[in-house]
mmCIF file of C-alpha atoms in Angstrom:
data_model
loop_
_atom_site.group_PDB
_atom_site.id
_atom_site.type_symbol
_atom_site.label_atom_id
_atom_site.label_comp_id
_atom_site.label_asym_id
_atom_site.label_seq_id
_atom_site.Cartn_x
_atom_site.Cartn_y
_atom_site.Cartn_z
ATOM 1 C CA MET A 1 7.016 -17.361 6.344
ATOM 2 C CA SER A 2 4.468 -14.999 7.826
ATOM 3 C CA ARG A 3 4.118 -12.846 10.869
ATOM 4 C CA PRO A 4 1.166 -12.102 13.144
ATOM 5 C CA LEU A 5 -1.249 -9.544 11.787
ATOM 6 C CA SER A 6 -3.268 -6.884 13.524
ATOM 7 C CA SER A 7 -7.047 -7.021 13.779
ATOM 8 C CA SER A 8 -7.484 -5.736 10.208
ATOM 9 C CA PRO A 9 -8.509 -8.725 8.084
ATOM 10 C CA THR A 10 -7.029 -7.488 4.802
ATOM 11 C CA THR A 11 -3.254 -7.513 4.289
ATOM 12 C CA LEU A 12 -0.708 -6.811 1.596
ATOM 13 C CA GLU A 13 1.579 -9.795 1.034
ATOM 14 C CA LEU A 14 4.766 -10.257 -0.988
ATOM 15 C CA LEU A 15 6.071 -13.468 -2.506
ATOM 16 C CA LEU A 16 9.562 -14.058 -1.108
ATOM 17 C CA ASP A 17 11.876 -17.021 -1.721
ATOM 18 C CA ASP A 18 10.249 -19.037 1.080
ATOM 19 C CA GLY A 19 6.592 -18.116 0.497
ATOM 20 C CA TRP A 20 4.115 -15.305 1.036
ATOM 21 C CA PHE A 21 5.027 -12.690 3.656
ATOM 22 C CA ALA A 22 2.491 -10.331 5.239
ATOM 23 C CA VAL A 23 3.917 -6.806 4.962
ATOM 24 C CA CYS A 24 1.173 -4.590 6.369
ATOM 25 C CA ASP A 25 -2.530 -4.068 6.823
ATOM 26 C CA LEU A 26 -4.081 -2.678 3.671
ATOM 27 C CA SER A 27 -5.356 0.262 5.741
ATOM 28 C CA ALA A 28 -1.726 1.467 6.078
ATOM 29 C CA LEU A 29 -1.591 2.243 2.343
ATOM 30 C CA THR A 30 -2.907 5.318 0.570
ATOM 31 C CA PRO A 31 -3.461 4.950 -3.190
ATOM 32 C CA GLY A 32 -0.739 6.747 -5.126
ATOM 33 C CA ARG A 33 1.659 6.951 -2.144
ATOM 34 C CA GLY A 34 4.421 4.600 -1.087
ATOM 35 C CA VAL A 35 5.317 2.992 2.218
ATOM 36 C CA ALA A 36 8.670 1.458 3.184
ATOM 37 C CA ALA A 37 8.760 -1.898 4.959
ATOM 38 C CA LEU A 38 11.528 -4.082 6.359
ATOM 39 C CA LEU A 39 11.748 -7.666 5.091
ATOM 40 C CA PRO A 40 12.938 -10.635 7.190
ATOM 41 C CA ASP A 41 16.364 -10.609 5.476
ATOM 42 C CA GLY A 42 16.903 -6.938 6.397
ATOM 43 C CA ASP A 43 16.212 -5.537 2.925
ATOM 44 C CA GLN A 44 13.788 -2.652 2.517
ATOM 45 C CA VAL A 45 10.879 -2.737 0.116
ATOM 46 C CA ALA A 46 8.718 0.089 -1.236
ATOM 47 C CA VAL A 47 5.053 -0.886 -1.454
ATOM 48 C CA PHE A 48 2.392 0.978 -3.407
ATOM 49 C CA LEU A 49 -1.324 0.752 -4.044
ATOM 50 C CA ASP A 50 -2.601 2.351 -7.230
ATOM 51 C CA ARG A 51 -5.913 4.174 -7.482
ATOM 52 C CA ALA A 52 -7.573 1.017 -8.843
ATOM 53 C CA GLY A 53 -6.456 -0.908 -5.737
ATOM 54 C CA ARG A 54 -3.658 -2.929 -7.365
ATOM 55 C CA PRO A 55 -0.588 -3.527 -5.160
ATOM 56 C CA TYR A 56 3.046 -3.197 -6.275
ATOM 57 C CA ALA A 57 6.375 -3.685 -4.530
ATOM 58 C CA ILE A 58 9.969 -2.952 -5.503
ATOM 59 C CA GLY A 59 13.260 -2.632 -3.665
ATOM 60 C CA ASN A 60 13.416 0.675 -1.791
ATOM 61 C CA ARG A 61 17.094 1.435 -2.570
ATOM 62 C CA ASP A 62 17.663 3.958 -5.356
ATOM 63 C CA PRO A 63 20.565 2.439 -7.356
ATOM 64 C CA PHE A 64 21.773 5.884 -8.458
ATOM 65 C CA SER A 65 22.134 7.459 -4.996
ATOM 66 C CA GLY A 66 22.249 4.381 -2.753
ATOM 67 C CA ALA A 67 19.575 5.920 -0.507
ATOM 68 C CA GLN A 68 16.497 3.999 0.665
ATOM 69 C CA VAL A 69 13.993 6.473 -0.792
ATOM 70 C CA LEU A 70 11.906 4.978 -3.595
ATOM 71 C CA SER A 71 8.891 4.644 -1.276
ATOM 72 C CA ARG A 72 8.845 8.467 -1.153
ATOM 73 C CA GLY A 73 8.765 8.879 -4.921
ATOM 74 C CA LEU A 74 5.980 10.133 -7.132
ATOM 75 C CA THR A 75 3.890 7.529 -8.939
ATOM 76 C CA GLY A 76 2.577 7.763 -12.472
ATOM 77 C CA THR A 77 2.181 5.817 -15.704
ATOM 78 C CA HIS A 78 4.243 5.695 -18.892
ATOM 79 C CA GLU A 79 2.733 3.969 -21.944
ATOM 80 C CA GLY A 80 0.212 2.310 -19.627
ATOM 81 C CA ARG A 81 2.845 0.970 -17.212
ATOM 82 C CA PRO A 82 2.941 2.103 -13.567
ATOM 83 C CA PHE A 83 6.170 3.654 -12.297
ATOM 84 C CA VAL A 84 7.663 5.495 -9.356
ATOM 85 C CA ALA A 85 10.104 8.365 -9.858
ATOM 86 C CA SER A 86 12.958 8.598 -7.373
ATOM 87 C CA PRO A 87 12.570 11.698 -5.175
ATOM 88 C CA LEU A 88 16.313 12.395 -5.493
ATOM 89 C CA LEU A 89 17.424 12.190 -9.117
ATOM 90 C CA LYS A 90 13.984 11.557 -10.685
ATOM 91 C CA GLN A 91 14.772 8.309 -12.534
ATOM 92 C CA ARG A 92 11.587 6.299 -13.100
ATOM 93 C CA PHE A 93 11.267 2.633 -12.120
ATOM 94 C CA ASP A 94 8.623 0.316 -13.575
ATOM 95 C CA LEU A 95 6.549 -1.031 -10.668
ATOM 96 C CA LEU A 96 5.942 -4.370 -12.438
ATOM 97 C CA THR A 97 9.509 -5.203 -13.479
ATOM 98 C CA GLY A 98 11.778 -2.876 -11.465
ATOM 99 C CA ARG A 99 13.447 -1.756 -14.710
ATOM 100 C CA CYS A 100 14.634 1.836 -14.865
ATOM 101 C CA LEU A 101 12.778 3.608 -17.670
ATOM 102 C CA ASP A 102 15.551 6.201 -18.021
ATOM 103 C CA ASP A 103 18.651 3.988 -17.970
ATOM 104 C CA ASP A 104 18.688 0.462 -19.429
ATOM 105 C CA GLU A 105 21.644 -0.458 -17.200
ATOM 106 C CA ALA A 106 19.756 0.028 -13.909
ATOM 107 C CA ALA A 107 16.972 -1.838 -12.156
ATOM 108 C CA VAL A 108 15.640 -2.680 -8.701
ATOM 109 C CA ARG A 109 14.087 -5.931 -7.555
ATOM 110 C CA ALA A 110 10.355 -6.252 -8.225
ATOM 111 C CA TYR A 111 8.191 -8.440 -5.987
ATOM 112 C CA GLU A 112 4.925 -10.191 -6.721
ATOM 113 C CA ALA A 113 2.330 -8.596 -4.446
ATOM 114 C CA ARG A 114 -1.207 -9.565 -3.520
ATOM 115 C CA ILE A 115 -4.022 -8.415 -1.279
ATOM 116 C CA ARG A 116 -5.288 -11.159 0.994
ATOM 117 C CA THR A 117 -8.582 -11.176 2.820
ATOM 118 C CA PRO A 118 -8.862 -14.263 5.046
ATOM 119 C CA ALA A 119 -12.038 -16.310 4.891
ATOM 120 C CA PRO A 120 -14.522 -15.493 7.663
ATOM 121 C CA VAL A 121 -14.320 -17.729 10.711
ATOM 122 C CA PRO A 122 -17.609 -19.617 11.214
ATOM 123 C CA ALA A 123 -19.432 -18.763 14.429
#
């Protein structure tokens, strides 16, 4: 499943159950800051780009508060692993696995993310 893209050739895509889904133009992301996006099934996802240009995506719902806020959290690293800290109660979520670093009982869904630049169209 995919949707039409804007004129920007580079997009952030997530692997969903039925294939790769284009979430946004890469230009919509600022390294170190999150953006919330709506998926086709109605779920929200928090997408991030680190300072090295690597994309990450996790569910946007904070399991402790129930609020859709993880995209507004602060990013960092713990033992070399990227995380986002919830802006509400400050629990940290691993951006690769979705596991809560502060409570082994909690986690959010993690998505495989990629940056896609389509091949140039021959003239």
